[in-house]
Amino acid sequence: MKDIVWGNILSVEIDEIDEDHRKLVNIFNILNHAVTEGESQDYIAAVLEELVNCTAWHFSHEERLMLKYGYEELEEHRAVHQGLIKNARQLQQKTLQADKPMVDEDIEYLERWLTEHILTDDMRLGSYLSQVM
Ligand SMILES: [Fe+2]
Ligand SMILES: [Fe+2]
């Protein structure tokens, strides 16, 4: 699986959100390498935990901005965040079972998990914030 390469296509044009997204992309890439290079299950679990925790923290950041700037789609966006965290926690549960190590499909799933939300909901949020911030 190729790394996610940060580029303008992923930018939502709000620096503080882009900064978070870059960090998440970076952790995703660390996880991708860990799986490819056959690192221990403990190490992979630790990176996945870091990715999910940082994502949860980042979602709180976006939700604070949505509140502060009166974003009308807040509830909808927040529900998407909650669903994404729930799905990632389920994947974590699965990988914590010793007989089910992370496979390429899991990494591909996480790649979509991370980028599709940025490219859709976060882009919409970014274009709103760039008008009001
Ligand atoms: Fe985001
Ligand atoms: Fe978001």
mmCIF file of N, CA and C and ligand atoms in Angstrom:
data_model
loop_
_atom_site.group_PDB
_atom_site.id
_atom_site.type_symbol
_atom_site.label_atom_id
_atom_site.label_comp_id
_atom_site.label_asym_id
_atom_site.label_seq_id
_atom_site.Cartn_x
_atom_site.Cartn_y
_atom_site.Cartn_z
ATOM 1 N N MET A 1 0.855 -1.195 0.000
ATOM 2 C CA MET A 1 0.000 0.000 0.000
ATOM 3 C C MET A 1 0.886 1.239 0.000
ATOM 4 N N LYS A 2 0.565 2.161 -0.907
ATOM 5 C CA LYS A 2 1.368 3.393 -0.967
ATOM 6 C C LYS A 2 1.029 4.313 0.192
ATOM 7 N N ASP A 3 1.994 5.137 0.537
ATOM 8 C CA ASP A 3 1.729 6.155 1.550
ATOM 9 C C ASP A 3 0.708 7.152 1.020
ATOM 10 N N ILE A 4 0.048 7.833 1.930
ATOM 11 C CA ILE A 4 -0.761 8.978 1.520
ATOM 12 C C ILE A 4 0.207 10.146 1.418
ATOM 13 N N VAL A 5 0.224 10.775 0.260
ATOM 14 C CA VAL A 5 1.117 11.916 0.084
ATOM 15 C C VAL A 5 0.295 13.186 0.280
ATOM 16 N N TRP A 6 0.763 14.008 1.201
ATOM 17 C CA TRP A 6 0.047 15.253 1.436
ATOM 18 C C TRP A 6 0.163 16.145 0.202
ATOM 19 N N GLY A 7 -0.932 16.756 -0.199
ATOM 20 C CA GLY A 7 -0.877 17.673 -1.333
ATOM 21 C C GLY A 7 -2.078 18.590 -1.272
ATOM 22 N N ASN A 8 -2.104 19.549 -2.188
ATOM 23 C CA ASN A 8 -3.189 20.532 -2.199
ATOM 24 C C ASN A 8 -4.570 19.905 -2.293
ATOM 25 N N ILE A 9 -4.615 18.732 -2.928
ATOM 26 C CA ILE A 9 -5.923 18.101 -3.105
ATOM 27 C C ILE A 9 -6.587 17.822 -1.743
ATOM 28 N N LEU A 10 -5.762 17.619 -0.706
ATOM 29 C CA LEU A 10 -6.308 17.328 0.624
ATOM 30 C C LEU A 10 -6.512 18.584 1.472
ATOM 31 N N SER A 11 -6.067 19.715 0.971
ATOM 32 C CA SER A 11 -6.161 20.931 1.785
ATOM 33 C C SER A 11 -7.588 21.465 1.832
ATOM 34 N N VAL A 12 -8.042 21.799 3.040
ATOM 35 C CA VAL A 12 -9.367 22.411 3.178
ATOM 36 C C VAL A 12 -9.238 23.932 3.293
ATOM 37 N N GLU A 13 -8.029 24.426 3.103
ATOM 38 C CA GLU A 13 -7.745 25.868 3.063
ATOM 39 C C GLU A 13 -7.875 26.571 4.417
ATOM 40 N N ILE A 14 -7.933 25.777 5.474
ATOM 41 C CA ILE A 14 -7.906 26.357 6.817
ATOM 42 C C ILE A 14 -6.672 25.768 7.491
ATOM 43 N N ASP A 15 -5.690 26.624 7.776
ATOM 44 C CA ASP A 15 -4.388 26.124 8.228
ATOM 45 C C ASP A 15 -4.460 25.202 9.440
ATOM 46 N N GLU A 16 -5.229 25.609 10.456
ATOM 47 C CA GLU A 16 -5.212 24.790 11.673
ATOM 48 C C GLU A 16 -5.843 23.413 11.453
ATOM 49 N N ILE A 17 -6.769 23.309 10.513
ATOM 50 C CA ILE A 17 -7.340 21.990 10.202
ATOM 51 C C ILE A 17 -6.354 21.194 9.336
ATOM 52 N N ASP A 18 -5.757 21.867 8.368
ATOM 53 C CA ASP A 18 -4.761 21.177 7.528
ATOM 54 C C ASP A 18 -3.614 20.618 8.369
ATOM 55 N N GLU A 19 -3.215 21.388 9.357
ATOM 56 C CA GLU A 19 -2.119 20.943 10.231
ATOM 57 C C GLU A 19 -2.469 19.620 10.924
ATOM 58 N N ASP A 20 -3.694 19.560 11.443
ATOM 59 C CA ASP A 20 -4.154 18.314 12.081
ATOM 60 C C ASP A 20 -4.165 17.181 11.062
ATOM 61 N N HIS A 21 -4.727 17.457 9.886
ATOM 62 C CA HIS A 21 -4.844 16.405 8.873
ATOM 63 C C HIS A 21 -3.473 15.876 8.459
ATOM 64 N N ARG A 22 -2.518 16.784 8.350
ATOM 65 C CA ARG A 22 -1.150 16.354 8.009
ATOM 66 C C ARG A 22 -0.612 15.397 9.062
ATOM 67 N N LYS A 23 -0.873 15.738 10.305
ATOM 68 C CA LYS A 23 -0.414 14.883 11.409
ATOM 69 C C LYS A 23 -1.066 13.502 11.314
ATOM 70 N N LEU A 24 -2.364 13.471 11.020
ATOM 71 C CA LEU A 24 -3.063 12.190 10.905
ATOM 72 C C LEU A 24 -2.527 11.375 9.729
ATOM 73 N N VAL A 25 -2.268 12.055 8.624
ATOM 74 C CA VAL A 25 -1.695 11.382 7.442
ATOM 75 C C VAL A 25 -0.339 10.782 7.811
ATOM 76 N N ASN A 26 0.435 11.532 8.556
ATOM 77 C CA ASN A 26 1.754 11.073 8.983
ATOM 78 C C ASN A 26 1.653 9.795 9.844
ATOM 79 N N ILE A 27 0.708 9.802 10.776
ATOM 80 C CA ILE A 27 0.545 8.607 11.624
ATOM 81 C C ILE A 27 0.037 7.427 10.796
ATOM 82 N N PHE A 28 -0.868 7.722 9.865
ATOM 83 C CA PHE A 28 -1.337 6.650 8.975
ATOM 84 C C PHE A 28 -0.146 6.026 8.241
ATOM 85 N N ASN A 29 0.745 6.861 7.734
ATOM 86 C CA ASN A 29 1.902 6.342 6.987
ATOM 87 C C ASN A 29 2.815 5.503 7.881
ATOM 88 N N ILE A 30 2.963 5.907 9.126
ATOM 89 C CA ILE A 30 3.767 5.118 10.068
ATOM 90 C C ILE A 30 3.130 3.730 10.253
ATOM 91 N N LEU A 31 1.802 3.740 10.362
ATOM 92 C CA LEU A 31 1.080 2.474 10.525
ATOM 93 C C LEU A 31 1.242 1.592 9.284
ATOM 94 N N ASN A 32 1.107 2.205 8.126
ATOM 95 C CA ASN A 32 1.262 1.496 6.859
ATOM 96 C C ASN A 32 2.634 0.827 6.786
ATOM 97 N N HIS A 33 3.670 1.555 7.132
ATOM 98 C CA HIS A 33 5.029 0.993 7.115
ATOM 99 C C HIS A 33 5.155 -0.134 8.135
ATOM 100 N N ALA A 34 4.563 0.065 9.301
ATOM 101 C CA ALA A 34 4.671 -0.940 10.365
ATOM 102 C C ALA A 34 4.082 -2.272 9.896
ATOM 103 N N VAL A 35 2.943 -2.196 9.195
ATOM 104 C CA VAL A 35 2.298 -3.425 8.713
ATOM 105 C C VAL A 35 3.141 -4.053 7.600
ATOM 106 N N THR A 36 3.598 -3.226 6.654
ATOM 107 C CA THR A 36 4.400 -3.728 5.532
ATOM 108 C C THR A 36 5.693 -4.369 6.019
ATOM 109 N N GLU A 37 6.297 -3.745 7.006
ATOM 110 C CA GLU A 37 7.593 -4.233 7.478
ATOM 111 C C GLU A 37 7.471 -5.332 8.540
ATOM 112 N N GLY A 38 6.244 -5.733 8.822
ATOM 113 C CA GLY A 38 6.040 -6.840 9.746
ATOM 114 C C GLY A 38 6.453 -6.542 11.184
ATOM 115 N N GLU A 39 6.185 -5.321 11.616
ATOM 116 C CA GLU A 39 6.468 -4.985 13.025
ATOM 117 C C GLU A 39 5.584 -5.834 13.947
ATOM 118 N N SER A 40 5.923 -5.860 15.227
ATOM 119 C CA SER A 40 5.172 -6.684 16.178
ATOM 120 C C SER A 40 3.724 -6.209 16.304
ATOM 121 N N GLN A 41 2.863 -7.120 16.719
ATOM 122 C CA GLN A 41 1.454 -6.777 16.924
ATOM 123 C C GLN A 41 1.306 -5.667 17.960
ATOM 124 N N ASP A 42 2.149 -5.693 18.973
ATOM 125 C CA ASP A 42 2.088 -4.661 20.015
ATOM 126 C C ASP A 42 2.380 -3.280 19.445
ATOM 127 N N TYR A 43 3.401 -3.237 18.597
ATOM 128 C CA TYR A 43 3.772 -1.951 17.996
ATOM 129 C C TYR A 43 2.652 -1.444 17.084
ATOM 130 N N ILE A 44 2.125 -2.347 16.260
ATOM 131 C CA ILE A 44 1.054 -1.959 15.338
ATOM 132 C C ILE A 44 -0.173 -1.480 16.124
ATOM 133 N N ALA A 45 -0.483 -2.192 17.200
ATOM 134 C CA ALA A 45 -1.626 -1.788 18.033
ATOM 135 C C ALA A 45 -1.397 -0.403 18.633
ATOM 136 N N ALA A 46 -0.141 -0.118 19.006
ATOM 137 C CA ALA A 46 0.173 1.186 19.601
ATOM 138 C C ALA A 46 0.019 2.307 18.575
ATOM 139 N N VAL A 47 0.444 2.052 17.349
ATOM 140 C CA VAL A 47 0.312 3.092 16.309
ATOM 141 C C VAL A 47 -1.163 3.317 15.982
ATOM 142 N N LEU A 48 -1.917 2.218 15.921
ATOM 143 C CA LEU A 48 -3.345 2.355 15.633
ATOM 144 C C LEU A 48 -4.037 3.152 16.748
ATOM 145 N N GLU A 49 -3.653 2.885 17.973
ATOM 146 C CA GLU A 49 -4.206 3.626 19.112
ATOM 147 C C GLU A 49 -3.875 5.119 18.984
ATOM 148 N N GLU A 50 -2.645 5.407 18.602
ATOM 149 C CA GLU A 50 -2.231 6.801 18.412
ATOM 150 C C GLU A 50 -3.079 7.460 17.315
ATOM 151 N N LEU A 51 -3.287 6.732 16.225
ATOM 152 C CA LEU A 51 -4.071 7.283 15.110
ATOM 153 C C LEU A 51 -5.513 7.565 15.542
ATOM 154 N N VAL A 52 -6.109 6.618 16.244
ATOM 155 C CA VAL A 52 -7.516 6.792 16.622
ATOM 156 C C VAL A 52 -7.649 7.905 17.670
ATOM 157 N N ASN A 53 -6.736 7.939 18.631
ATOM 158 C CA ASN A 53 -6.796 8.996 19.656
ATOM 159 C C ASN A 53 -6.580 10.381 19.057
ATOM 160 N N CYS A 54 -5.616 10.492 18.175
ATOM 161 C CA CYS A 54 -5.364 11.800 17.551
ATOM 162 C C CYS A 54 -6.554 12.217 16.690
ATOM 163 N N THR A 55 -7.186 11.228 16.052
ATOM 164 C CA THR A 55 -8.351 11.549 15.228
ATOM 165 C C THR A 55 -9.494 12.049 16.113
ATOM 166 N N ALA A 56 -9.696 11.391 17.254
ATOM 167 C CA ALA A 56 -10.761 11.818 18.168
ATOM 168 C C ALA A 56 -10.483 13.245 18.654
ATOM 169 N N TRP A 57 -9.246 13.511 18.979
ATOM 170 C CA TRP A 57 -8.854 14.851 19.417
ATOM 171 C C TRP A 57 -9.090 15.867 18.295
ATOM 172 N N HIS A 58 -8.713 15.498 17.088
ATOM 173 C CA HIS A 58 -8.916 16.382 15.935
ATOM 174 C C HIS A 58 -10.405 16.658 15.694
ATOM 175 N N PHE A 59 -11.240 15.633 15.848
ATOM 176 C CA PHE A 59 -12.673 15.838 15.654
ATOM 177 C C PHE A 59 -13.209 16.855 16.671
ATOM 178 N N SER A 60 -12.717 16.789 17.907
ATOM 179 C CA SER A 60 -13.148 17.778 18.910
ATOM 180 C C SER A 60 -12.735 19.178 18.475
ATOM 181 N N HIS A 61 -11.572 19.273 17.892
ATOM 182 C CA HIS A 61 -11.086 20.564 17.397
ATOM 183 C C HIS A 61 -12.037 21.117 16.321
ATOM 184 N N GLU A 62 -12.369 20.273 15.346
ATOM 185 C CA GLU A 62 -13.287 20.740 14.290
ATOM 186 C C GLU A 62 -14.648 21.116 14.878
ATOM 187 N N GLU A 63 -15.118 20.315 15.833
ATOM 188 C CA GLU A 63 -16.444 20.586 16.407
ATOM 189 C C GLU A 63 -16.447 21.901 17.180
ATOM 190 N N ARG A 64 -15.344 22.224 17.809
ATOM 191 C CA ARG A 64 -15.234 23.520 18.489
ATOM 192 C C ARG A 64 -15.308 24.660 17.464
ATOM 193 N N LEU A 65 -14.610 24.508 16.349
ATOM 194 C CA LEU A 65 -14.660 25.546 15.318
ATOM 195 C C LEU A 65 -16.062 25.686 14.737
ATOM 196 N N MET A 66 -16.739 24.554 14.567
ATOM 197 C CA MET A 66 -18.096 24.596 14.025
ATOM 198 C C MET A 66 -19.024 25.366 14.970
ATOM 199 N N LEU A 67 -18.857 25.117 16.272
ATOM 200 C CA LEU A 67 -19.674 25.821 17.267
ATOM 201 C C LEU A 67 -19.364 27.304 17.263
ATOM 202 N N LYS A 68 -18.081 27.598 17.300
ATOM 203 C CA LYS A 68 -17.665 28.992 17.381
ATOM 204 C C LYS A 68 -18.167 29.809 16.196
ATOM 205 N N TYR A 69 -18.144 29.200 15.010
ATOM 206 C CA TYR A 69 -18.501 29.948 13.805
ATOM 207 C C TYR A 69 -19.900 29.615 13.276
ATOM 208 N N GLY A 70 -20.726 28.989 14.139
ATOM 209 C CA GLY A 70 -22.138 28.788 13.797
ATOM 210 C C GLY A 70 -22.379 27.975 12.535
ATOM 211 N N TYR A 71 -21.676 26.845 12.439
ATOM 212 C CA TYR A 71 -21.831 25.999 11.250
ATOM 213 C C TYR A 71 -23.155 25.245 11.320
ATOM 214 N N GLU A 72 -23.968 25.393 10.300
ATOM 215 C CA GLU A 72 -25.309 24.792 10.345
ATOM 216 C C GLU A 72 -25.312 23.272 10.256
ATOM 217 N N GLU A 73 -24.284 22.712 9.650
ATOM 218 C CA GLU A 73 -24.253 21.253 9.502
ATOM 219 C C GLU A 73 -23.535 20.549 10.655
ATOM 220 N N LEU A 74 -23.391 21.254 11.770
ATOM 221 C CA LEU A 74 -22.644 20.690 12.902
ATOM 222 C C LEU A 74 -23.136 19.300 13.325
ATOM 223 N N GLU A 75 -24.435 19.174 13.534
ATOM 224 C CA GLU A 75 -24.956 17.892 14.056
ATOM 225 C C GLU A 75 -24.664 16.738 13.104
ATOM 226 N N GLU A 76 -24.860 17.017 11.836
ATOM 227 C CA GLU A 76 -24.621 16.009 10.808
ATOM 228 C C GLU A 76 -23.135 15.610 10.769
ATOM 229 N N HIS A 77 -22.291 16.631 10.811
ATOM 230 C CA HIS A 77 -20.843 16.401 10.743
ATOM 231 C C HIS A 77 -20.371 15.649 11.989
ATOM 232 N N ARG A 78 -20.917 16.035 13.123
ATOM 233 C CA ARG A 78 -20.533 15.371 14.368
ATOM 234 C C ARG A 78 -20.950 13.890 14.342
ATOM 235 N N ALA A 79 -22.119 13.632 13.785
ATOM 236 C CA ALA A 79 -22.591 12.236 13.698
ATOM 237 C C ALA A 79 -21.643 11.418 12.814
ATOM 238 N N VAL A 80 -21.151 12.038 11.748
ATOM 239 C CA VAL A 80 -20.185 11.341 10.886
ATOM 240 C C VAL A 80 -18.919 11.037 11.689
ATOM 241 N N HIS A 81 -18.447 12.014 12.457
ATOM 242 C CA HIS A 81 -17.259 11.798 13.296
ATOM 243 C C HIS A 81 -17.467 10.616 14.245
ATOM 244 N N GLN A 82 -18.630 10.605 14.880
ATOM 245 C CA GLN A 82 -18.891 9.533 15.851
ATOM 246 C C GLN A 82 -18.888 8.171 15.171
ATOM 247 N N GLY A 83 -19.459 8.112 13.968
ATOM 248 C CA GLY A 83 -19.473 6.860 13.214
ATOM 249 C C GLY A 83 -18.057 6.419 12.848
ATOM 250 N N LEU A 84 -17.232 7.377 12.458
ATOM 251 C CA LEU A 84 -15.852 7.045 12.063
ATOM 252 C C LEU A 84 -15.054 6.499 13.248
ATOM 253 N N ILE A 85 -15.230 7.113 14.413
ATOM 254 C CA ILE A 85 -14.515 6.630 15.602
ATOM 255 C C ILE A 85 -15.008 5.226 15.974
ATOM 256 N N LYS A 86 -16.312 5.039 15.883
ATOM 257 C CA LYS A 86 -16.872 3.731 16.204
ATOM 258 C C LYS A 86 -16.289 2.648 15.277
ATOM 259 N N ASN A 87 -16.230 2.947 13.996
ATOM 260 C CA ASN A 87 -15.680 1.970 13.043
ATOM 261 C C ASN A 87 -14.208 1.675 13.322
ATOM 262 N N ALA A 88 -13.456 2.724 13.670
ATOM 263 C CA ALA A 88 -12.032 2.511 13.949
ATOM 264 C C ALA A 88 -11.847 1.684 15.220
ATOM 265 N N ARG A 89 -12.702 1.926 16.211
ATOM 266 C CA ARG A 89 -12.620 1.141 17.449
ATOM 267 C C ARG A 89 -12.942 -0.335 17.176
ATOM 268 N N GLN A 90 -13.881 -0.554 16.256
ATOM 269 C CA GLN A 90 -14.210 -1.942 15.898
ATOM 270 C C GLN A 90 -13.024 -2.627 15.235
ATOM 271 N N LEU A 91 -12.347 -1.885 14.370
ATOM 272 C CA LEU A 91 -11.159 -2.432 13.712
ATOM 273 C C LEU A 91 -10.073 -2.738 14.750
ATOM 274 N N GLN A 92 -9.958 -1.842 15.723
ATOM 275 C CA GLN A 92 -8.984 -2.072 16.799
ATOM 276 C C GLN A 92 -9.292 -3.355 17.553
ATOM 277 N N GLN A 93 -10.568 -3.540 17.887
ATOM 278 C CA GLN A 93 -10.971 -4.748 18.603
ATOM 279 C C GLN A 93 -10.559 -5.981 17.822
ATOM 280 N N LYS A 94 -10.803 -5.918 16.521
ATOM 281 C CA LYS A 94 -10.496 -7.053 15.658
ATOM 282 C C LYS A 94 -8.999 -7.352 15.664
ATOM 283 N N THR A 95 -8.186 -6.291 15.567
ATOM 284 C CA THR A 95 -6.738 -6.512 15.478
ATOM 285 C C THR A 95 -6.141 -6.892 16.830
ATOM 286 N N LEU A 96 -6.878 -6.601 17.900
ATOM 287 C CA LEU A 96 -6.367 -6.980 19.217
ATOM 288 C C LEU A 96 -6.450 -8.485 19.450
ATOM 289 N N GLN A 97 -7.270 -9.125 18.642
ATOM 290 C CA GLN A 97 -7.345 -10.586 18.747
ATOM 291 C C GLN A 97 -6.114 -11.169 18.058
ATOM 292 N N ALA A 98 -5.341 -11.894 18.820
ATOM 293 C CA ALA A 98 -4.027 -12.343 18.346
ATOM 294 C C ALA A 98 -4.075 -13.098 17.019
ATOM 295 N N ASP A 99 -5.177 -13.786 16.796
ATOM 296 C CA ASP A 99 -5.227 -14.582 15.570
ATOM 297 C C ASP A 99 -5.625 -13.770 14.338
ATOM 298 N N LYS A 100 -5.853 -12.469 14.530
ATOM 299 C CA LYS A 100 -6.228 -11.658 13.374
ATOM 300 C C LYS A 100 -5.337 -10.431 13.235
ATOM 301 N N PRO A 101 -4.150 -10.602 12.713
ATOM 302 C CA PRO A 101 -3.264 -9.448 12.536
ATOM 303 C C PRO A 101 -3.828 -8.500 11.479
ATOM 304 N N MET A 102 -3.343 -7.284 11.465
ATOM 305 C CA MET A 102 -3.810 -6.329 10.462
ATOM 306 C C MET A 102 -3.366 -6.764 9.074
ATOM 307 N N VAL A 103 -4.277 -6.673 8.141
ATOM 308 C CA VAL A 103 -3.956 -7.072 6.768
ATOM 309 C C VAL A 103 -4.073 -5.855 5.847
ATOM 310 N N ASP A 104 -3.618 -6.039 4.602
ATOM 311 C CA ASP A 104 -3.655 -4.937 3.630
ATOM 312 C C ASP A 104 -5.048 -4.307 3.511
ATOM 313 N N GLU A 105 -6.057 -5.165 3.572
ATOM 314 C CA GLU A 105 -7.427 -4.646 3.455
ATOM 315 C C GLU A 105 -7.756 -3.660 4.577
ATOM 316 N N ASP A 106 -7.224 -3.929 5.770
ATOM 317 C CA ASP A 106 -7.472 -3.014 6.894
ATOM 318 C C ASP A 106 -6.824 -1.661 6.634
ATOM 319 N N ILE A 107 -5.618 -1.711 6.068
ATOM 320 C CA ILE A 107 -4.911 -0.467 5.762
ATOM 321 C C ILE A 107 -5.643 0.308 4.669
ATOM 322 N N GLU A 108 -6.110 -0.436 3.674
ATOM 323 C CA GLU A 108 -6.879 0.221 2.602
ATOM 324 C C GLU A 108 -8.156 0.835 3.165
ATOM 325 N N TYR A 109 -8.770 0.123 4.083
ATOM 326 C CA TYR A 109 -9.979 0.626 4.719
ATOM 327 C C TYR A 109 -9.668 1.932 5.458
ATOM 328 N N LEU A 110 -8.565 1.946 6.206
ATOM 329 C CA LEU A 110 -8.198 3.141 6.969
ATOM 330 C C LEU A 110 -7.805 4.305 6.061
ATOM 331 N N GLU A 111 -7.254 3.975 4.923
ATOM 332 C CA GLU A 111 -6.890 5.025 3.968
ATOM 333 C C GLU A 111 -8.155 5.759 3.509
ATOM 334 N N ARG A 112 -9.176 4.957 3.178
ATOM 335 C CA ARG A 112 -10.453 5.566 2.771
ATOM 336 C C ARG A 112 -11.105 6.266 3.960
ATOM 337 N N TRP A 113 -11.023 5.620 5.100
ATOM 338 C CA TRP A 113 -11.599 6.152 6.353
ATOM 339 C C TRP A 113 -11.079 7.573 6.599
ATOM 340 N N LEU A 114 -9.791 7.753 6.346
ATOM 341 C CA LEU A 114 -9.165 9.055 6.604
ATOM 342 C C LEU A 114 -9.432 10.058 5.487
ATOM 343 N N THR A 115 -9.236 9.642 4.246
ATOM 344 C CA THR A 115 -9.272 10.634 3.158
ATOM 345 C C THR A 115 -10.681 10.989 2.693
ATOM 346 N N GLU A 116 -11.594 10.020 2.695
ATOM 347 C CA GLU A 116 -12.922 10.331 2.151
ATOM 348 C C GLU A 116 -13.635 11.405 2.963
ATOM 349 N N HIS A 117 -13.452 11.366 4.267
ATOM 350 C CA HIS A 117 -14.098 12.386 5.105
ATOM 351 C C HIS A 117 -13.478 13.769 4.866
ATOM 352 N N ILE A 118 -12.158 13.789 4.705
ATOM 353 C CA ILE A 118 -11.484 15.064 4.433
ATOM 354 C C ILE A 118 -11.984 15.632 3.097
ATOM 355 N N LEU A 119 -12.093 14.751 2.100
ATOM 356 C CA LEU A 119 -12.437 15.205 0.747
ATOM 357 C C LEU A 119 -13.902 15.593 0.588
ATOM 358 N N THR A 120 -14.728 15.233 1.547
ATOM 359 C CA THR A 120 -16.162 15.555 1.410
ATOM 360 C C THR A 120 -16.601 16.527 2.513
ATOM 361 N N ASP A 121 -16.887 15.987 3.691
ATOM 362 C CA ASP A 121 -17.433 16.815 4.781
ATOM 363 C C ASP A 121 -16.484 17.932 5.221
ATOM 364 N N ASP A 122 -15.188 17.590 5.321
ATOM 365 C CA ASP A 122 -14.244 18.611 5.791
ATOM 366 C C ASP A 122 -14.019 19.707 4.749
ATOM 367 N N MET A 123 -14.087 19.344 3.467
ATOM 368 C CA MET A 123 -13.961 20.363 2.417
ATOM 369 C C MET A 123 -15.106 21.381 2.539
ATOM 370 N N ARG A 124 -16.309 20.835 2.782
ATOM 371 C CA ARG A 124 -17.475 21.720 2.913
ATOM 372 C C ARG A 124 -17.306 22.635 4.121
ATOM 373 N N LEU A 125 -16.831 22.034 5.215
ATOM 374 C CA LEU A 125 -16.592 22.837 6.420
ATOM 375 C C LEU A 125 -15.531 23.903 6.138
ATOM 376 N N GLY A 126 -14.469 23.504 5.466
ATOM 377 C CA GLY A 126 -13.380 24.438 5.155
ATOM 378 C C GLY A 126 -13.861 25.609 4.321
ATOM 379 N N SER A 127 -14.708 25.337 3.336
ATOM 380 C CA SER A 127 -15.135 26.462 2.494
ATOM 381 C C SER A 127 -16.060 27.390 3.277
ATOM 382 N N TYR A 128 -16.827 26.826 4.205
ATOM 383 C CA TYR A 128 -17.648 27.689 5.067
ATOM 384 C C TYR A 128 -16.755 28.544 5.964
ATOM 385 N N LEU A 129 -15.818 27.894 6.634
ATOM 386 C CA LEU A 129 -14.958 28.624 7.592
ATOM 387 C C LEU A 129 -14.139 29.693 6.877
ATOM 388 N N SER A 130 -13.728 29.418 5.656
ATOM 389 C CA SER A 130 -12.886 30.418 4.985
ATOM 390 C C SER A 130 -13.678 31.696 4.676
ATOM 391 N N GLN A 131 -14.992 31.597 4.707
ATOM 392 C CA GLN A 131 -15.794 32.813 4.510
ATOM 393 C C GLN A 131 -16.059 33.588 5.794
ATOM 394 N N VAL A 132 -15.990 32.867 6.925
ATOM 395 C CA VAL A 132 -16.405 33.528 8.176
ATOM 396 C C VAL A 132 -15.286 33.771 9.188
ATOM 397 N N MET A 133 -14.153 33.105 9.020
ATOM 398 C CA MET A 133 -13.083 33.245 10.017
ATOM 399 C C MET A 133 -12.280 34.531 9.793
HETATM 400 FE FE FE B 1 -10.944 16.571 9.717
HETATM 401 FE FE FE B 2 -14.543 16.342 10.067
#
